[in-house]
Amino acid sequence: MADRPAKPDRETLLAELDALSATATSAGGAVSLSVNTDGVLTRLRLTDAVSGMSPSEIADAVLRTYVEAQRESAKRTGQLLAPLGTGGYLMDRLRWRVQFEPEPVPVAAPAPSPAAPATDGKVLQDRSSEAAASAPPSGPVADDDWYAGGMRFDKAW
């Protein structure tokens, strides 16, 4: 019969899980972060290297570094909990975190040039100049008069 590792003491296990922290750094060193045993972000540091990166590159570096730290956290949490058994929902979630791969960041497409509006016989009336020119009514306005004025984005009352 194979020797099974002894079950850890509850308080010891909880203390080890509470103290667990996994840190990861991006390839260029622009992003460094830490997560706890639950994979929750506990520290984020950005170096001056991010100044030369686009916002989408920064987001991608943070996301990929975060996933790397979560994987390490899940592996170490699984190792701590292994003496209690490797089945069940919690262990399934830890295995999922180890295998998770984020979606690739899409390359930003150039902004489309503004095209002339299609004229299919329907024309919306631009009343923005009318609204700016006329002062708001000082008292109550009849429903018919209010709705005849067109769509408004101010409060009706």
PDB file of C-alpha atoms in Angstrom:
ATOM      1  CA  MET A   1       0.000   0.000   0.000  1.00  0.00           C
ATOM      2  CA  ALA A   2       1.380   3.400  -1.043  1.00  0.00           C
ATOM      3  CA  ASP A   3       1.993   5.976   1.622  1.00  0.00           C
ATOM      4  CA  ARG A   4      -0.469   8.853   1.335  1.00  0.00           C
ATOM      5  CA  PRO A   5       0.685  12.239   2.515  1.00  0.00           C
ATOM      6  CA  ALA A   6      -0.828  13.181   5.833  1.00  0.00           C
ATOM      7  CA  LYS A   7      -3.639  15.692   5.731  1.00  0.00           C
ATOM      8  CA  PRO A   8      -2.332  19.098   6.698  1.00  0.00           C
ATOM      9  CA  ASP A   9      -3.488  20.816   9.835  1.00  0.00           C
ATOM     10  CA  ARG A  10      -6.469  23.087   9.051  1.00  0.00           C
ATOM     11  CA  GLU A  11      -4.952  26.224  10.565  1.00  0.00           C
ATOM     12  CA  THR A  12      -1.620  25.612   8.859  1.00  0.00           C
ATOM     13  CA  LEU A  13      -3.301  25.081   5.498  1.00  0.00           C
ATOM     14  CA  LEU A  14      -5.401  28.235   5.872  1.00  0.00           C
ATOM     15  CA  ALA A  15      -2.324  30.249   6.851  1.00  0.00           C
ATOM     16  CA  GLU A  16      -0.397  28.958   3.816  1.00  0.00           C
ATOM     17  CA  LEU A  17      -3.308  29.742   1.485  1.00  0.00           C
ATOM     18  CA  ASP A  18      -3.669  33.198   3.019  1.00  0.00           C
ATOM     19  CA  ALA A  19       0.054  33.915   2.576  1.00  0.00           C
ATOM     20  CA  LEU A  20       0.235  32.581  -0.988  1.00  0.00           C
ATOM     21  CA  SER A  21       1.162  35.204  -3.550  1.00  0.00           C
ATOM     22  CA  ALA A  22       2.224  34.647  -7.142  1.00  0.00           C
ATOM     23  CA  THR A  23       4.120  37.337  -9.056  1.00  0.00           C
ATOM     24  CA  ALA A  24       4.678  37.621 -12.798  1.00  0.00           C
ATOM     25  CA  THR A  25       6.508  40.089 -15.005  1.00  0.00           C
ATOM     26  CA  SER A  26       5.869  40.758 -18.697  1.00  0.00           C
ATOM     27  CA  ALA A  27       8.501  39.860 -21.286  1.00  0.00           C
ATOM     28  CA  GLY A  28       9.799  43.401 -21.665  1.00  0.00           C
ATOM     29  CA  GLY A  29       9.530  44.145 -17.959  1.00  0.00           C
ATOM     30  CA  ALA A  30       6.918  46.848 -18.508  1.00  0.00           C
ATOM     31  CA  VAL A  31       4.333  45.145 -16.288  1.00  0.00           C
ATOM     32  CA  SER A  32       4.763  43.363 -12.979  1.00  0.00           C
ATOM     33  CA  LEU A  33       1.885  42.162 -10.843  1.00  0.00           C
ATOM     34  CA  SER A  34       0.914  39.834  -8.042  1.00  0.00           C
ATOM     35  CA  VAL A  35      -2.204  37.798  -7.290  1.00  0.00           C
ATOM     36  CA  ASN A  36      -3.368  35.954  -4.188  1.00  0.00           C
ATOM     37  CA  THR A  37      -4.475  32.337  -3.892  1.00  0.00           C
ATOM     38  CA  ASP A  38      -7.856  33.217  -5.434  1.00  0.00           C
ATOM     39  CA  GLY A  39      -6.171  34.823  -8.442  1.00  0.00           C
ATOM     40  CA  VAL A  40      -7.250  38.293  -7.326  1.00  0.00           C
ATOM     41  CA  LEU A  41      -4.907  41.106  -8.329  1.00  0.00           C
ATOM     42  CA  THR A  42      -3.075  42.410  -5.259  1.00  0.00           C
ATOM     43  CA  ARG A  43      -0.305  44.518  -6.820  1.00  0.00           C
ATOM     44  CA  LEU A  44       0.283  46.140 -10.197  1.00  0.00           C
ATOM     45  CA  ARG A  45       3.418  47.998 -11.237  1.00  0.00           C
ATOM     46  CA  LEU A  46       4.059  49.631 -14.592  1.00  0.00           C
ATOM     47  CA  THR A  47       7.558  50.785 -15.546  1.00  0.00           C
ATOM     48  CA  ASP A  48       8.513  53.662 -17.813  1.00  0.00           C
ATOM     49  CA  ALA A  49       8.622  51.138 -20.666  1.00  0.00           C
ATOM     50  CA  VAL A  50       4.841  51.526 -21.037  1.00  0.00           C
ATOM     51  CA  SER A  51       5.326  55.100 -22.289  1.00  0.00           C
ATOM     52  CA  GLY A  52       6.447  53.695 -25.638  1.00  0.00           C
ATOM     53  CA  MET A  53       3.482  51.323 -25.885  1.00  0.00           C
ATOM     54  CA  SER A  54       0.015  51.894 -27.309  1.00  0.00           C
ATOM     55  CA  PRO A  55      -2.970  51.506 -24.972  1.00  0.00           C
ATOM     56  CA  SER A  56      -3.864  48.157 -26.569  1.00  0.00           C
ATOM     57  CA  GLU A  57      -0.276  46.900 -26.107  1.00  0.00           C
ATOM     58  CA  ILE A  58      -0.373  47.912 -22.434  1.00  0.00           C
ATOM     59  CA  ALA A  59      -3.724  46.193 -21.974  1.00  0.00           C
ATOM     60  CA  ASP A  60      -2.412  43.044 -23.664  1.00  0.00           C
ATOM     61  CA  ALA A  61       0.754  43.025 -21.514  1.00  0.00           C
ATOM     62  CA  VAL A  62      -1.297  43.465 -18.320  1.00  0.00           C
ATOM     63  CA  LEU A  63      -3.766  40.738 -19.310  1.00  0.00           C
ATOM     64  CA  ARG A  64      -1.123  38.190 -20.308  1.00  0.00           C
ATOM     65  CA  THR A  65       0.975  38.893 -17.205  1.00  0.00           C
ATOM     66  CA  TYR A  66      -2.153  38.600 -15.062  1.00  0.00           C
ATOM     67  CA  VAL A  67      -2.998  35.228 -16.620  1.00  0.00           C
ATOM     68  CA  GLU A  68       0.569  34.032 -16.028  1.00  0.00           C
ATOM     69  CA  ALA A  69       0.365  34.997 -12.348  1.00  0.00           C
ATOM     70  CA  GLN A  70      -3.057  33.350 -12.019  1.00  0.00           C
ATOM     71  CA  ARG A  71      -1.682  30.122 -13.495  1.00  0.00           C
ATOM     72  CA  GLU A  72       1.158  30.073 -10.969  1.00  0.00           C
ATOM     73  CA  SER A  73      -1.287  30.819  -8.160  1.00  0.00           C
ATOM     74  CA  ALA A  74      -3.603  28.000  -9.293  1.00  0.00           C
ATOM     75  CA  LYS A  75      -0.711  25.510  -9.517  1.00  0.00           C
ATOM     76  CA  ARG A  76       0.544  26.348  -6.044  1.00  0.00           C
ATOM     77  CA  THR A  77      -2.954  26.375  -4.548  1.00  0.00           C
ATOM     78  CA  GLY A  78      -3.609  22.962  -6.120  1.00  0.00           C
ATOM     79  CA  GLN A  79      -0.377  21.622  -4.631  1.00  0.00           C
ATOM     80  CA  LEU A  80      -1.400  22.849  -1.178  1.00  0.00           C
ATOM     81  CA  LEU A  81      -4.886  21.323  -1.486  1.00  0.00           C
ATOM     82  CA  ALA A  82      -3.807  18.026  -3.133  1.00  0.00           C
ATOM     83  CA  PRO A  83      -3.583  16.111   0.173  1.00  0.00           C
ATOM     84  CA  LEU A  84      -7.313  16.771   0.620  1.00  0.00           C
ATOM     85  CA  GLY A  85      -8.159  15.196  -2.749  1.00  0.00           C
ATOM     86  CA  THR A  86      -7.944  16.134  -6.398  1.00  0.00           C
ATOM     87  CA  GLY A  87     -11.632  15.919  -7.273  1.00  0.00           C
ATOM     88  CA  GLY A  88     -14.447  18.365  -6.910  1.00  0.00           C
ATOM     89  CA  TYR A  89     -15.437  21.783  -8.122  1.00  0.00           C
ATOM     90  CA  LEU A  90     -12.552  23.716  -6.559  1.00  0.00           C
ATOM     91  CA  MET A  91      -9.880  21.521  -8.114  1.00  0.00           C
ATOM     92  CA  ASP A  92     -11.705  21.666 -11.471  1.00  0.00           C
ATOM     93  CA  ARG A  93     -11.628  25.469 -11.296  1.00  0.00           C
ATOM     94  CA  LEU A  94      -7.920  25.453 -10.441  1.00  0.00           C
ATOM     95  CA  ARG A  95      -7.210  23.177 -13.421  1.00  0.00           C
ATOM     96  CA  TRP A  96      -9.248  25.515 -15.626  1.00  0.00           C
ATOM     97  CA  ARG A  97      -7.217  28.539 -14.434  1.00  0.00           C
ATOM     98  CA  VAL A  98      -3.972  26.711 -15.272  1.00  0.00           C
ATOM     99  CA  GLN A  99      -5.176  26.006 -18.825  1.00  0.00           C
ATOM    100  CA  PHE A 100      -6.906  29.365 -19.503  1.00  0.00           C
ATOM    101  CA  GLU A 101      -5.625  31.213 -22.550  1.00  0.00           C
ATOM    102  CA  PRO A 102      -6.868  34.771 -23.176  1.00  0.00           C
ATOM    103  CA  GLU A 103      -8.231  35.823 -26.548  1.00  0.00           C
ATOM    104  CA  PRO A 104      -5.656  37.508 -28.767  1.00  0.00           C
ATOM    105  CA  VAL A 105      -5.949  41.279 -28.848  1.00  0.00           C
ATOM    106  CA  PRO A 106      -7.449  42.272 -32.186  1.00  0.00           C
ATOM    107  CA  VAL A 107      -5.419  44.596 -34.337  1.00  0.00           C
ATOM    108  CA  ALA A 108      -7.151  47.950 -34.398  1.00  0.00           C
ATOM    109  CA  ALA A 109      -8.715  48.565 -37.777  1.00  0.00           C
ATOM    110  CA  PRO A 110      -8.364  52.052 -39.197  1.00  0.00           C
ATOM    111  CA  ALA A 111     -11.321  54.256 -38.428  1.00  0.00           C
ATOM    112  CA  PRO A 112     -13.777  54.317 -41.313  1.00  0.00           C
ATOM    113  CA  SER A 113     -14.000  57.598 -43.162  1.00  0.00           C
ATOM    114  CA  PRO A 114     -17.291  59.360 -42.659  1.00  0.00           C
ATOM    115  CA  ALA A 115     -19.542  58.516 -45.543  1.00  0.00           C
ATOM    116  CA  ALA A 116     -22.316  60.672 -46.867  1.00  0.00           C
ATOM    117  CA  PRO A 117     -25.638  59.691 -45.323  1.00  0.00           C
ATOM    118  CA  ALA A 118     -27.822  57.537 -47.499  1.00  0.00           C
ATOM    119  CA  THR A 119     -30.848  59.328 -48.807  1.00  0.00           C
ATOM    120  CA  ASP A 120     -33.657  56.873 -49.192  1.00  0.00           C
ATOM    121  CA  GLY A 121     -36.399  59.461 -49.054  1.00  0.00           C
ATOM    122  CA  LYS A 122     -36.402  59.616 -45.252  1.00  0.00           C
ATOM    123  CA  VAL A 123     -34.866  62.731 -43.819  1.00  0.00           C
ATOM    124  CA  LEU A 124     -34.485  63.409 -40.137  1.00  0.00           C
ATOM    125  CA  GLN A 125     -34.896  67.034 -39.278  1.00  0.00           C
ATOM    126  CA  ASP A 126     -31.993  68.557 -37.385  1.00  0.00           C
ATOM    127  CA  ARG A 127     -33.566  70.684 -34.698  1.00  0.00           C
ATOM    128  CA  SER A 128     -30.414  71.346 -32.722  1.00  0.00           C
ATOM    129  CA  SER A 129     -30.221  74.972 -33.901  1.00  0.00           C
ATOM    130  CA  GLU A 130     -33.905  75.502 -33.101  1.00  0.00           C
ATOM    131  CA  ALA A 131     -33.460  74.202 -29.559  1.00  0.00           C
ATOM    132  CA  ALA A 132     -30.458  76.416 -28.949  1.00  0.00           C
ATOM    133  CA  ALA A 133     -32.202  79.486 -30.367  1.00  0.00           C
ATOM    134  CA  SER A 134     -35.442  79.129 -28.443  1.00  0.00           C
ATOM    135  CA  ALA A 135     -35.562  79.509 -24.694  1.00  0.00           C
ATOM    136  CA  PRO A 136     -37.136  76.725 -22.662  1.00  0.00           C
ATOM    137  CA  PRO A 137     -40.759  77.316 -21.759  1.00  0.00           C
ATOM    138  CA  SER A 138     -41.279  79.079 -18.452  1.00  0.00           C
ATOM    139  CA  GLY A 139     -44.370  77.127 -17.477  1.00  0.00           C
ATOM    140  CA  PRO A 140     -46.164  73.895 -18.245  1.00  0.00           C
ATOM    141  CA  VAL A 141     -46.349  72.885 -21.883  1.00  0.00           C
ATOM    142  CA  ALA A 142     -49.203  70.924 -23.397  1.00  0.00           C
ATOM    143  CA  ASP A 143     -48.300  67.376 -24.436  1.00  0.00           C
ATOM    144  CA  ASP A 144     -49.087  68.090 -28.095  1.00  0.00           C
ATOM    145  CA  ASP A 145     -46.774  71.117 -28.089  1.00  0.00           C
ATOM    146  CA  TRP A 146     -44.030  69.210 -26.268  1.00  0.00           C
ATOM    147  CA  TYR A 147     -44.018  66.229 -28.616  1.00  0.00           C
ATOM    148  CA  ALA A 148     -44.393  68.407 -31.709  1.00  0.00           C
ATOM    149  CA  GLY A 149     -40.991  69.886 -30.830  1.00  0.00           C
ATOM    150  CA  GLY A 150     -39.254  66.601 -31.691  1.00  0.00           C
ATOM    151  CA  MET A 151     -36.837  64.468 -29.697  1.00  0.00           C
ATOM    152  CA  ARG A 152     -35.251  66.239 -26.748  1.00  0.00           C
ATOM    153  CA  PHE A 153     -32.457  65.155 -24.499  1.00  0.00           C
ATOM    154  CA  ASP A 154     -33.243  67.498 -21.632  1.00  0.00           C
ATOM    155  CA  LYS A 155     -35.499  66.688 -18.722  1.00  0.00           C
ATOM    156  CA  ALA A 156     -39.180  67.119 -19.425  1.00  0.00           C
ATOM    157  CA  TRP A 157     -39.932  68.113 -15.828  1.00  0.00           C
TER     158      TRP A 157
END
